[in-house]
Short mmCIF file of C-alpha atoms and ligand atoms in Angstrom, two decimals:
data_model
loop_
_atom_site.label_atom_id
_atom_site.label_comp_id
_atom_site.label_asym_id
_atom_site.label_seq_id
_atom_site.Cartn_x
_atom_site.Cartn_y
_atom_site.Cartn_z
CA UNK A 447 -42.80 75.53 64.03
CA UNK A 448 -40.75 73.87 66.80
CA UNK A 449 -40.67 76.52 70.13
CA UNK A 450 -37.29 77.73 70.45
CA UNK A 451 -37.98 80.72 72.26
CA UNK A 452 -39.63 80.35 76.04
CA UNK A 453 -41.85 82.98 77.56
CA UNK A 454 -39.28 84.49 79.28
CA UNK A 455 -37.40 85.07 75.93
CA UNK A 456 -34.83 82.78 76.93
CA UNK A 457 -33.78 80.18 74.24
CA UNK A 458 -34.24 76.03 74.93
CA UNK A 459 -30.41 76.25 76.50
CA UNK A 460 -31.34 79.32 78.78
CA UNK A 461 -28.98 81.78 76.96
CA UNK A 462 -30.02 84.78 75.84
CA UNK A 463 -30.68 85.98 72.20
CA UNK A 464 -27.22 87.63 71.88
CA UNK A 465 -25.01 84.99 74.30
CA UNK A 466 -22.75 82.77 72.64
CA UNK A 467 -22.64 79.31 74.01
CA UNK A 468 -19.65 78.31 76.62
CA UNK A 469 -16.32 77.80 75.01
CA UNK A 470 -12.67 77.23 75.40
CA UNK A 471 -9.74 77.58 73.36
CA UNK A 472 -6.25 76.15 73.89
CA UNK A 473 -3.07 77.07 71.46
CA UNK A 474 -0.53 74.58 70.80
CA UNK A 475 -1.36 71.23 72.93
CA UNK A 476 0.15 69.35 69.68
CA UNK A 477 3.56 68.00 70.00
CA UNK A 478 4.60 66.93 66.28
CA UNK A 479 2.32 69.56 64.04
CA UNK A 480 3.91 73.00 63.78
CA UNK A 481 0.83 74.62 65.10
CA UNK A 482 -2.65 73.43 66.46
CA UNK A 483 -5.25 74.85 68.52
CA UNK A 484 -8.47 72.66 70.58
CA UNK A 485 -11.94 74.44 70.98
CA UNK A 486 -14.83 73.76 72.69
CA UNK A 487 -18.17 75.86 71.67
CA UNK A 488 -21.78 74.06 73.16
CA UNK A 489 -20.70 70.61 72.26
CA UNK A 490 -18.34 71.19 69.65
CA UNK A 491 -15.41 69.83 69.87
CA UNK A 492 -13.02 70.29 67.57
CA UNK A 493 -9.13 69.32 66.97
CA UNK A 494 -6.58 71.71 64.27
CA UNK A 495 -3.45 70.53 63.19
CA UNK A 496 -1.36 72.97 60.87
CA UNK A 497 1.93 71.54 58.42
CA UNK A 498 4.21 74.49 57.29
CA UNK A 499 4.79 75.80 55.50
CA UNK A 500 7.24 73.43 54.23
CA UNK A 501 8.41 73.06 50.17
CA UNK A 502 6.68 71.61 48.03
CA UNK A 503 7.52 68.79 46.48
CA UNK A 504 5.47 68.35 43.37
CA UNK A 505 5.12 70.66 40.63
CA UNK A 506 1.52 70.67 40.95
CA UNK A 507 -0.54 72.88 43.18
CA UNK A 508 3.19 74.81 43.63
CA UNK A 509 2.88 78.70 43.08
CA UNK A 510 6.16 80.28 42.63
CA UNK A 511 5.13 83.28 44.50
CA UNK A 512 3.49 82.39 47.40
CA UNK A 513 2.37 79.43 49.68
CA UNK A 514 -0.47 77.67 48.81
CA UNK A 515 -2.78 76.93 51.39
CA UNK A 516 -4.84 73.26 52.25
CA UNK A 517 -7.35 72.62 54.00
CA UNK A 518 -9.05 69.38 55.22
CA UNK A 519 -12.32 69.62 57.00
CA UNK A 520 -13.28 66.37 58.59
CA UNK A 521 -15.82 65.05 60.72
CA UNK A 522 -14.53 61.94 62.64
CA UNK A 523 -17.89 58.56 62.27
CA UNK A 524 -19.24 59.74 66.25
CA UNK A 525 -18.94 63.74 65.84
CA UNK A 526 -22.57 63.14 65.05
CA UNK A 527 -25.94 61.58 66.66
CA UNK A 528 -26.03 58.65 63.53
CA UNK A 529 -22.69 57.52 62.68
CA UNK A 530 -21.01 59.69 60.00
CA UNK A 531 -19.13 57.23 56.92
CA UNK A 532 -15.36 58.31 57.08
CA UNK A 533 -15.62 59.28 53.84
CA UNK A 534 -15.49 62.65 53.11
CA UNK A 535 -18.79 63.94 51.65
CA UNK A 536 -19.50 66.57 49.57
CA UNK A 537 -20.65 68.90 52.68
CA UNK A 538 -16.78 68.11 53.66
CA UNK A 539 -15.63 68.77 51.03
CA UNK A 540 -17.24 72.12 50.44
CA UNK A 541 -16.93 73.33 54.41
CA UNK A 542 -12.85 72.34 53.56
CA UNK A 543 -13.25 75.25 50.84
CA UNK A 544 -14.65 77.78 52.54
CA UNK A 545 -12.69 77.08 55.43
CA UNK A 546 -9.73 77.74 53.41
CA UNK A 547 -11.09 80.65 51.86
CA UNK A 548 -11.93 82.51 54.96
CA UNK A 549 -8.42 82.01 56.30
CA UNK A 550 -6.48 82.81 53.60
CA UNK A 551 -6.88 86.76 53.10
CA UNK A 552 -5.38 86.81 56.62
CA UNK A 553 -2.07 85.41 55.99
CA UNK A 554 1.40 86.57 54.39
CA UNK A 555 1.20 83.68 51.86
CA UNK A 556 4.20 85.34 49.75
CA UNK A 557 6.44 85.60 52.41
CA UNK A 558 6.47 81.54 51.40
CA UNK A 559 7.34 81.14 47.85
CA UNK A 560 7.05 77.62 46.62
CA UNK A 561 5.38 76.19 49.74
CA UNK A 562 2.45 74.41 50.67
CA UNK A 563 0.62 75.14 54.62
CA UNK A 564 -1.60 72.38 55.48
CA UNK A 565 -4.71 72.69 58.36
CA UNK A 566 -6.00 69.42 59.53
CA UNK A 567 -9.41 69.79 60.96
CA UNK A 568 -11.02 67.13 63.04
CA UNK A 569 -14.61 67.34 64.34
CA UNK A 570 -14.44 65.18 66.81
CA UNK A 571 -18.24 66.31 68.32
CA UNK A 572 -20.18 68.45 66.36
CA UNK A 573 -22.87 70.87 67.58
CA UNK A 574 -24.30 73.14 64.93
CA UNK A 575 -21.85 76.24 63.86
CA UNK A 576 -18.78 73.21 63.09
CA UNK A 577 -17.15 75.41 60.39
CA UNK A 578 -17.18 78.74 62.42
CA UNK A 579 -15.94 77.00 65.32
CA UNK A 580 -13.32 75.39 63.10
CA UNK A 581 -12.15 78.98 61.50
CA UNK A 582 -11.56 79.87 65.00
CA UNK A 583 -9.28 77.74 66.05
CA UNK A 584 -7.68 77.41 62.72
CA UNK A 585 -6.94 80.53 62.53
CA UNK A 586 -5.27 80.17 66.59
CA UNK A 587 -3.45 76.97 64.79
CA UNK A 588 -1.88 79.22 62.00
CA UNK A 589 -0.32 81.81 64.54
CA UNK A 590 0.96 79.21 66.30
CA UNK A 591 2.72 77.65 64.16
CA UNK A 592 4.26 81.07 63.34
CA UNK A 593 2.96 81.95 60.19
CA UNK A 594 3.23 85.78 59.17
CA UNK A 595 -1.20 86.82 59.82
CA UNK A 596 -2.43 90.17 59.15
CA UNK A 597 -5.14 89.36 62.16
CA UNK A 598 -6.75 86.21 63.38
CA UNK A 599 -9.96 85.43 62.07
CA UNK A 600 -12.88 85.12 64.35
CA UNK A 601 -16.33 83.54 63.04
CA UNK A 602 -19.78 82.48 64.29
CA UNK A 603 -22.89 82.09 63.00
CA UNK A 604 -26.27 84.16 63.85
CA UNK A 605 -30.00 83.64 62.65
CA UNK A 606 -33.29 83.44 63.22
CA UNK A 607 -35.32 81.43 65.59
CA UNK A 608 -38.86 82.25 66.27
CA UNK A 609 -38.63 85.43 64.80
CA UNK A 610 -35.77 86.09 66.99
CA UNK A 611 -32.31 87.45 65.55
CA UNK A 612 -29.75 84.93 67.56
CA UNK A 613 -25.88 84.53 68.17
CA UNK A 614 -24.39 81.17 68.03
CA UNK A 615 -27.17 79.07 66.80
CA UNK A 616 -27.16 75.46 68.63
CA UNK A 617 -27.75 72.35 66.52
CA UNK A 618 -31.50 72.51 66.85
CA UNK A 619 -31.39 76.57 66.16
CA UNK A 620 -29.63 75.72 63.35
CA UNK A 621 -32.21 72.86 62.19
CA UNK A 622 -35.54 74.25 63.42
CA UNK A 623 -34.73 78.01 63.01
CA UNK A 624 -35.55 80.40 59.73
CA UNK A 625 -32.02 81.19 59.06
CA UNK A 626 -28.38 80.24 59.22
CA UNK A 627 -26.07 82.90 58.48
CA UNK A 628 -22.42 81.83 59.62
CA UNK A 629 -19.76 85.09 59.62
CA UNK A 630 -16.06 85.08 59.49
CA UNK A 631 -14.20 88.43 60.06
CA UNK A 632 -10.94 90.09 60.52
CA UNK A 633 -12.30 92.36 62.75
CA UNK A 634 -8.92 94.94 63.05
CA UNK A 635 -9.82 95.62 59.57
CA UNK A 636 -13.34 94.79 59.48
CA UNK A 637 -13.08 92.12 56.59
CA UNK A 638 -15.57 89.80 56.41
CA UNK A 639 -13.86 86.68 54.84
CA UNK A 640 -17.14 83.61 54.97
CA UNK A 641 -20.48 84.68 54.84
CA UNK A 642 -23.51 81.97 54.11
CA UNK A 643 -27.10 82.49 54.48
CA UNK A 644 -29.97 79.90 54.65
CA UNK A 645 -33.48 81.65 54.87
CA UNK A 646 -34.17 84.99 54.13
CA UNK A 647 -34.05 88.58 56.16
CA UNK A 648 -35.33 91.61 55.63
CA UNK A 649 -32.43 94.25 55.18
CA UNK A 650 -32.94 95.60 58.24
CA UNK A 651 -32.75 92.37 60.44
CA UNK A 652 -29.60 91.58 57.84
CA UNK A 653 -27.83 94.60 59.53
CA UNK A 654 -28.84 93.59 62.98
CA UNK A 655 -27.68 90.09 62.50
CA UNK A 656 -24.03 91.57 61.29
CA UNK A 657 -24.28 93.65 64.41
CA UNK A 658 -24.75 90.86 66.46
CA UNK A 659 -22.23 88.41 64.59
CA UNK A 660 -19.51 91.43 65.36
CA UNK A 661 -20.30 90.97 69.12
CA UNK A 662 -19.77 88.01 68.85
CA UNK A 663 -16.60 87.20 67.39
CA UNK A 664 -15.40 89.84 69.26
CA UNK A 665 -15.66 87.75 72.31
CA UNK A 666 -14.26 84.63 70.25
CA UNK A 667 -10.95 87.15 69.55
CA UNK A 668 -10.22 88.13 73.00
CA UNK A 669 -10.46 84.53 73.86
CA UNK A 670 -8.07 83.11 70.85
CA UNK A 671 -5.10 86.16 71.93
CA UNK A 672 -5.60 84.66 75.34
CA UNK A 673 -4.90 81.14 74.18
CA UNK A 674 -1.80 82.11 72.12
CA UNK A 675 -0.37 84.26 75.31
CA UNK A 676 -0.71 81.31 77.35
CA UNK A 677 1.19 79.28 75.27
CA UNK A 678 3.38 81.43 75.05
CA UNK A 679 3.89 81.87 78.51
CA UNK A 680 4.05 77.84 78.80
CA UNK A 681 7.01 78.35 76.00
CA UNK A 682 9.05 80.65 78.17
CA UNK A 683 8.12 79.56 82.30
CA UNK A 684 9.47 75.74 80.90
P1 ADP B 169 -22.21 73.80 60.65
O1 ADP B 169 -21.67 72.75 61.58
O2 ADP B 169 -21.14 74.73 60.19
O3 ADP B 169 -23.41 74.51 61.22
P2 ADP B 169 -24.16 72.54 58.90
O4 ADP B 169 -25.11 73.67 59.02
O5 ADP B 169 -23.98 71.86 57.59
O6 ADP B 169 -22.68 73.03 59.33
O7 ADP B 169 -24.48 71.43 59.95
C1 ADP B 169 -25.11 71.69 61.15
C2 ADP B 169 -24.92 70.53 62.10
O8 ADP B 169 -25.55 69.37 61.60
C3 ADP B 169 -23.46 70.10 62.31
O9 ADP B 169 -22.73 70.90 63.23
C4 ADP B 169 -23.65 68.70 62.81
O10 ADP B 169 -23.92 68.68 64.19
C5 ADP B 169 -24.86 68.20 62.03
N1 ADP B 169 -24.45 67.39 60.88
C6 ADP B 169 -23.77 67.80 59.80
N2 ADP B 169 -23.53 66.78 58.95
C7 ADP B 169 -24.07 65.68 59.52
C8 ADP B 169 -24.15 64.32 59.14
N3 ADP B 169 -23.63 63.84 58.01
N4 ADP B 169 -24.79 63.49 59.98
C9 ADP B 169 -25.34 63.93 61.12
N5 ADP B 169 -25.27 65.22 61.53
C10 ADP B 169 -24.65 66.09 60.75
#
């Protein structure tokens, strides 16, 4: 087992067991999309573009009562160490669906009969956590691009390292640790829209870990309502 955890129970990028890594958020730095959002978490980096809603043109994938949400995950060849094929694999392609699916209880979809929303995701540097990171700022895309949300949608992942329960698992965490366990919530209602575990936990350290995920994107929701006031104080100032 590869030592994650130094004698001073600080972790190999000196945070603590329940510190998420440094981030930043930005709402709306996307001129032709009608909403996108830019994060930064560790070395994530990671580009949303939302489309809509806006009709939709073909009679299939069109639901008469409500929008019907898209969602492309995509990780650009050098997001990662080797070069990724531009192809979209099946990792994509499954990270696009649970994207989509932790997003979706969150917004007034039937305010939008007969219309498709599109969010674009683009890792441009990935890090370990990609999708939580991406549900993030997807979810800061989506309110700025003015679409009806019953909250925004905060997610990171916790684990295991070491024996240690741990926020916001780094790409080695993530790799060398016991378990992966990425969380989306709404947290005004307390929904929890993605949950994924790799590894196992006893019930008891399960319940810790949710404690700890809840810290968590607590801090990641302060930060998104501060990037949509800012751009919204941009909006009005200019
Ligand atoms: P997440 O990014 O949500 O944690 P995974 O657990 O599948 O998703 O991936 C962990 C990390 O592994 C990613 O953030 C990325 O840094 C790296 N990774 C994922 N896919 C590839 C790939 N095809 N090639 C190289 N590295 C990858």
């Amino acid at each position: 087992m590869m030592n994650l955890i130094d004698e001073g129970g600080k972790r190999l990028d000196g945070r603590s067991f329940d510190q998420l890594r440094p981030f930043s958020m930005q709402a709306g730095l996307l001129k032709s999309a009608s909403g996108s959002a830019y994060i930064e978490q560790g070395g994530n980096k990671i580009l949303v573009g939302v489309y809509g809603p806006r009709d939709s043109r073909s009679r299939y994938g069109t639901n008469q009562d409500k929008a019907v949400l898209r969602c492309r995950y995509h990780m650009l060849p050098f997001s990662t160490e080797e070069r990724k094929s531009p192809q979209p694999s099946r990792r994509e392609i499954e990270i696009s669906k649970v994207i989509r699916d932790a997003l979706e209880p969150a917004l007034l979809l039937e305010e939008f009969p007969r219309s498709v929303i599109d969010i674009y995701i683009e890792v441009l540097q990935s890090d370990g956590g990609s999708r939580g990171a991406s549900i993030t700022a997807a979810s800061i895309a989506l309110a700025d691009a003015g679409i009806p949300m019953k909250d925004l949608v905060s997610a990171v992942a916790v684990g295991k390292v070491n024996g240690h329960l741990v926020l916001d698992l780094s790409d080695t965490e993530d790799k060398e640790g016991e378990v992966d366990l990425p969380i989306a919530v709404m947290l005004n209602s307390g929904l929890i829209t993605l949950m994924q575990m790799d590894g196992k936990l006893s019930e008891d350290e399960f319940r810790q870990a949710i404690d700890l995920a809840m810290a968590g994107a607590k801090e990641l929701r302060e930060a998104q309502r501060k990037a949509l006031v800012q751009k919204y104080f941009k909006e009005v100032d200019s």
